[in-house]
C-alpha positions as MATLAB code, in Angstrom:
seq = 'MVSNDMRDSIILTILSFVFSLIAVALMLRVSTKKAWYDEQNERKIHAGDIPRLGGAGFATVFIAIALFITLRDPESSFRIRFFFPILALVLVLVSGIMDDFKPLRPLVKLLIQVVAALCIVIPGYTFKRFFFTAELAPGFEWVLNILSFIWIVGLTNAMNFIDGVDGLAGGVSFLAVLAYAAIFMSLSESSPVALYCFCLMAVLLGFLVFNLPLPAAKIFMGDGGSQFLGFILALFPLLNWERTAPAHTLPLFYAAALLLLPILDTVAAIWRRVRDGRAIYLPDKSHTHHKLMNLGLKARGVDGFFYGMQIILGLLVLFSVRSKGAASLILLGAAYVSAICFFVVIHFVNRKTVVKQPLNKG';
ca = [
     115.791   74.614  101.793;
     114.179   77.277   99.608;
     110.875   76.172   98.075;
     110.079   76.710   94.411;
     107.418   79.293   95.278;
     109.837   81.263   97.440;
     112.516   81.083   94.755;
     110.072   82.369   92.137;
     108.975   85.176   94.464;
     112.568   86.269   95.036;
     113.284   86.235   91.298;
     110.154   88.281   90.531;
     111.043   90.814   93.221;
     114.586   91.235   91.889;
     113.315   91.542   88.317;
     110.809   94.175   89.453;
     113.650   96.274   90.856;
     115.868   95.861   87.786;
     113.086   96.597   85.294;
     112.016   99.626   87.335;
     115.561  100.997   87.290;
     115.675  100.587   83.526;
     112.195  102.039   82.958;
     112.729  105.098   85.172;
     116.157  105.728   83.630;
     114.538  105.526   80.197;
     111.802  107.968   81.226;
     114.473  110.306   82.584;
     116.354  110.248   79.304;
     113.271  110.639   77.093;
     111.732  113.356   79.286;
     114.955  115.349   79.267;
     115.274  115.030   75.499;
     111.633  116.055   74.947;
     111.708  118.744   77.670;
     108.854  117.088   79.575;
     109.550  118.954   82.784;
     107.499  119.546   85.908;
     105.751  122.905   85.811;
     107.364  125.572   87.983;
     105.096  128.010   89.797;
     104.742  129.832   93.102;
     103.645  126.724   95.018;
     106.465  124.439   93.837;
     109.587  124.233   95.975;
     112.028  122.747   93.473;
     114.396  124.719   91.278;
     115.485  123.881   87.768;
     113.984  121.631   85.124;
     113.022  118.248   86.578;
     111.333  115.539   84.458;
     107.980  114.433   85.856;
     107.227  111.012   84.362;
     108.982  108.686   86.801;
     105.631  107.251   87.842;
     104.935  106.126   84.300;
     108.099  104.036   84.493;
     107.739  102.222   87.811;
     103.936  101.870   87.632;
     104.036  100.314   84.161;
     106.605   97.789   85.357;
     104.479   96.900   88.381;
     101.315   96.435   86.310;
     103.216   94.169   83.904;
     104.632   92.103   86.782;
     101.230   91.952   88.518;
      99.610   90.800   85.287;
     102.265   88.097   84.899;
     101.731   86.885   88.485;
      97.978   86.797   87.969;
      98.002   85.005   84.605;
     100.460   82.309   85.718;
      98.351   81.394   88.745;
      96.896   77.879   88.321;
      93.487   78.828   89.750;
      91.168   80.362   87.159;
      89.015   81.955   89.872;
      92.096   83.775   91.185;
      92.907   85.089   87.707;
      89.348   86.316   87.223;
      89.238   88.023   90.642;
      92.314   90.118   89.881;
      91.179   91.264   86.436;
      89.183   94.256   87.674;
      91.852   95.576   90.087;
      94.465   95.523   87.316;
      92.041   97.205   84.909;
      91.383   99.927   87.492;
      95.123  100.451   88.046;
      95.645  100.926   84.311;
      92.814  103.470   84.193;
      94.240  105.479   87.096;
      97.768  105.414   85.670;
      96.749  106.445   82.143;
      94.574  109.305   83.394;
      97.378  110.467   85.677;
      99.884  110.499   82.824;
      97.404  112.455   80.693;
      97.116  114.936   83.559;
     100.909  115.285   83.623;
     100.938  116.366   79.980;
      97.795  118.479   79.967;
      96.040  119.160   83.293;
      92.584  117.614   83.362;
      89.622  119.468   84.797;
      89.043  118.504   88.462;
      85.597  117.100   87.651;
      87.027  114.912   84.885;
      89.737  113.581   87.218;
      87.148  112.837   89.887;
      84.910  111.044   87.392;
      87.782  108.803   86.296;
      88.630  108.027   89.922;
      84.976  107.205   90.598;
      84.885  104.758   87.677;
      88.124  103.131   88.868;
      86.776  102.848   92.415;
      83.565  101.248   91.134;
      85.705   98.660   89.308;
      86.887   97.633   92.785;
      83.767   97.980   94.915;
      81.172   96.432   92.570;
      83.029   93.067   92.236;
      83.093   92.921   96.052;
      86.529   94.267   96.980;
      85.412   96.114  100.100;
      86.112   96.265  103.808;
      84.260   93.487  105.646;
      84.579   94.805  109.196;
      85.853   97.741  111.261;
      87.916   95.642  113.704;
      89.123   92.053  113.740;
      87.037   91.348  116.831;
      83.766   92.958  115.703;
      81.541   91.428  113.047;
      79.282   93.801  111.124;
      75.588   93.405  111.879;
      73.678   91.689  109.036;
      72.064   94.147  106.657;
      74.639   96.892  107.236;
      77.202   95.781  104.656;
      76.244   98.808  102.564;
      77.881  101.063  105.164;
      81.288   99.497  104.587;
      80.681   99.431  100.832;
      80.202  103.212  100.826;
      83.194  103.730  103.124;
      85.308  101.521  100.846;
      84.378  103.695   97.868;
      85.250  106.895   99.769;
      88.469  105.238  100.981;
      89.645  104.513   97.436;
      88.848  107.919   95.943;
      90.102  109.779   99.009;
      93.433  107.983   99.275;
      94.061  108.302   95.535;
      94.044  112.070   96.026;
      95.703  112.033   99.457;
      98.947  110.566   98.155;
      98.968  113.221   95.453;
      98.687  115.901   98.167;
     101.828  114.810  100.048;
     103.912  114.457   96.889;
     105.644  117.779   97.435;
     109.199  116.933   98.518;
     111.887  114.786   96.897;
     111.469  111.189   98.032;
     108.464  111.870  100.286;
     105.530  110.115   98.594;
     107.710  107.290   97.284;
     109.413  106.684  100.624;
     106.230  106.812  102.691;
     104.558  104.450  100.206;
     107.510  102.043  100.364;
     107.306  101.877  104.160;
     103.517  101.488  104.109;
     103.746   98.616  101.609;
     106.483   97.017  103.733;
     104.071   97.091  106.675;
     101.304   95.628  104.503;
     103.593   92.771  103.472;
     104.582   92.045  107.081;
     100.925   92.099  108.173;
      99.744   89.792  105.388;
     102.581   87.331  106.029;
     101.833   87.344  109.764;
      98.215   86.469  108.980;
      99.041   83.825  106.369;
     102.439   82.485  105.327;
     101.065   81.758  101.852;
      99.272   85.072  101.338;
      99.018   85.790   97.587;
      98.845   89.539   98.262;
     102.271   89.603   99.933;
     104.032   88.896   96.622;
     102.329   91.893   95.008;
     103.543   93.968   97.960;
     107.148   92.834   97.553;
     107.089   93.591   93.830;
     105.654   97.055   94.469;
     108.378   97.714   97.045;
     110.967   96.660   94.473;
     109.697   98.989   91.736;
     109.481  101.841   94.258;
     113.072  101.209   95.281;
     114.095  101.429   91.637;
     112.331  104.781   91.379;
     113.747  106.130   94.655;
     117.277  105.653   93.320;
     116.478  108.635   91.076;
     114.014  110.466   93.345;
     115.651  110.693   96.768;
     117.228  114.065   97.674;
     120.841  112.930   97.227;
     121.417  115.841   96.910;
     118.305  116.435   94.765;
     115.798  114.352   92.824;
     116.604  113.680   89.178;
     112.992  112.841   88.299;
     109.525  113.177   89.867;
     106.740  110.586   89.838;
     104.150  113.076   88.552;
     100.402  112.783   89.024;
     100.470  109.450   87.233;
     102.744  107.994   89.903;
     101.186  109.599   92.979;
      97.600  108.738   92.026;
      98.664  105.201   91.138;
     100.306  104.788   94.550;
      97.322  106.216   96.398;
      94.990  103.875   94.542;
      97.006  100.731   95.114;
      97.622  101.555   98.784;
      93.846  101.798   99.118;
      93.416   98.531   97.208;
      95.758   96.239   99.173;
      93.669   96.003  102.384;
      90.588   95.166  100.286;
      92.211   92.067   98.775;
      91.835   88.652  100.404;
      95.020   87.568  102.138;
      93.777   83.951  101.930;
      92.733   82.257   98.686;
      89.818   80.381  100.240;
      88.267   82.971  102.576;
      86.666   85.996  100.892;
      86.068   87.698  104.258;
      89.779   87.758  105.090;
      90.543   91.399  104.376;
      92.235   93.941  106.611;
      89.661   95.793  108.779;
      89.052   99.468  108.043;
      90.506  100.974  111.221;
      93.761   99.014  110.865;
      94.248  100.033  107.241;
      93.444  103.666  108.040;
      95.913  103.683  110.950;
      98.677  102.565  108.611;
      98.002  105.468  106.219;
      97.264  108.249  108.692;
     100.014  110.509  107.324;
      98.393  111.178  103.929;
      94.883  110.898  105.425;
      95.342  113.525  108.149;
      97.254  115.858  105.835;
      94.375  115.679  103.345;
      91.696  116.200  106.006;
      93.586  119.278  107.232;
      93.916  120.605  103.668;
      90.200  120.189  102.965;
      89.259  121.859  106.258;
      91.674  124.721  105.584;
      90.302  125.401  102.113;
      86.651  125.139  103.147;
      87.315  127.473  106.068;
      88.964  130.011  103.758;
      86.207  129.741  101.156;
      88.492  128.195   98.528;
      87.838  125.229   96.264;
      89.203  122.061   97.866;
      91.135  121.128   94.712;
      93.122  124.391   94.624;
      96.713  123.851   95.829;
      98.416  125.773   98.617;
     101.692  125.753  100.537;
     100.298  124.841  103.954;
     100.717  121.072  103.876;
     102.670  119.390  106.653;
     105.836  119.131  104.568;
     105.624  122.878  103.879;
     105.312  123.547  107.623;
     108.405  121.463  108.328;
     110.317  123.414  105.683;
     109.142  126.656  107.305;
     110.942  125.414  110.427;
     114.192  125.288  108.467;
     114.289  121.638  107.422;
     115.554  120.627  104.009;
     114.085  117.815  101.933;
     116.094  115.115  103.713;
     114.977  116.414  107.101;
     111.329  116.427  106.042;
     111.683  112.898  104.686;
     113.296  111.811  107.947;
     110.360  113.073  110.012;
     107.794  111.398  107.770;
     109.756  108.148  107.407;
     110.235  107.902  111.166;
     106.530  108.442  111.826;
     105.547  105.957  109.119;
     107.823  103.311  110.650;
     106.198  103.896  114.056;
     102.716  103.558  112.563;
     103.694  100.417  110.675;
     105.102   98.740  113.788;
     102.124   99.700  115.959;
      99.626   98.370  113.416;
     101.653   95.179  112.875;
     101.870   94.482  116.619;
      98.185   95.324  116.962;
      97.273   92.774  114.284;
      99.429   90.128  115.973;
      97.952   90.840  119.422;
      94.564   89.922  120.812;
      91.883   91.515  122.932;
      92.585   94.747  124.771;
      96.275   94.777  123.815;
      95.371   94.920  120.132;
      93.024   97.861  120.617;
      95.524   99.716  122.823;
      98.244   99.415  120.179;
      95.822  100.494  117.470;
      94.759  103.487  119.558;
      98.420  104.361  120.114;
      98.877  104.593  116.338;
      96.040  107.100  116.032;
      97.231  109.148  119.015;
     100.831  109.191  117.714;
      99.829  110.414  114.259;
      97.478  113.089  115.597;
     100.162  114.354  117.994;
     102.660  114.430  115.114;
     100.431  116.760  113.094;
      99.248  118.897  116.018;
     102.772  119.557  117.315;
     104.076  120.476  113.846;
     101.072  122.747  113.268;
     101.443  124.731  116.477;
     105.244  124.930  116.372;
     105.010  126.187  112.788;
     102.326  128.728  113.691;
     104.399  129.996  116.610;
     107.441  130.343  114.349;
     105.470  132.221  111.672;
     104.047  134.652  114.248;
     107.542  135.435  115.553;
     108.920  136.225  112.090;
     109.306  139.997  111.507;
     107.217  141.605  108.797;
     108.998  142.422  105.563;
     108.625  146.184  105.141;
     110.816  146.444  102.088;
];
């Protein structure tokens, strides 16, 4: 028999999907009417006028649903704890939408992200340990506090970096959140964070109806959507999966393993730009999805590679969380090795292909 809580969760998840469909469709119509299109330049790979405010639609729906879930909770302490995360999400979304209309200076964007990250770290939403089996030595909590801050700001930008192909950022985020939900439910059947995960998956699904390359995206999520997703993906492992145990958060190395695709792509981009003497915020066409397209893959092929790898990472991290002792660490290590091999193989195959291409003498 379905409990009242489960019934309410199912209803909220379905409503999240329906409202997201409506909101994204509305943004598509308004953006087309107002000519709010994504800027076309030499680094963009899409053709034609594509609206860019899909993120404003699905993210607004999620924030509204999350606020409803939080306010209806009977525990006042629970409502208070979630005030700052929701406030930070609103700040990131609004600044991202502003950036979609008129590009903000990199320093201004970073400052806003710093403020949003502080709204999370200062109230105590931080990593509590590196592994499940290793407690942090007393007096060294500040190390994880700093790493939590870097984690939030870094991942907010990392998801923006991989948002370069129809359906890529949204699909990878959907699969990552699915893994989060499975992990939280495996740790606690009554995890309050799992419901937020299901609602986020639902709003992403509503957006992907319009964003998947079938045959081409009708709307993009824009910076508002990609930064919002990066921020909330960074936030989920910092939330307590149990109501009564503030130390019950996902350890750093498990959360990082789940999001290695945007993390490694961003690390490679920063290294590449520093090596070439370029500012790290300047875009280029050397991201992993660009390399896959250089090999002849279309958007659906690129998505397939990333989705497949994200599913592998999600399963390895889930099984690692459910295992104990050496088996857990072996599975976790396998996730890191798999992701690194994924990027290294694509890099060298792409470089070999580029070298073999004849020079254009025309």
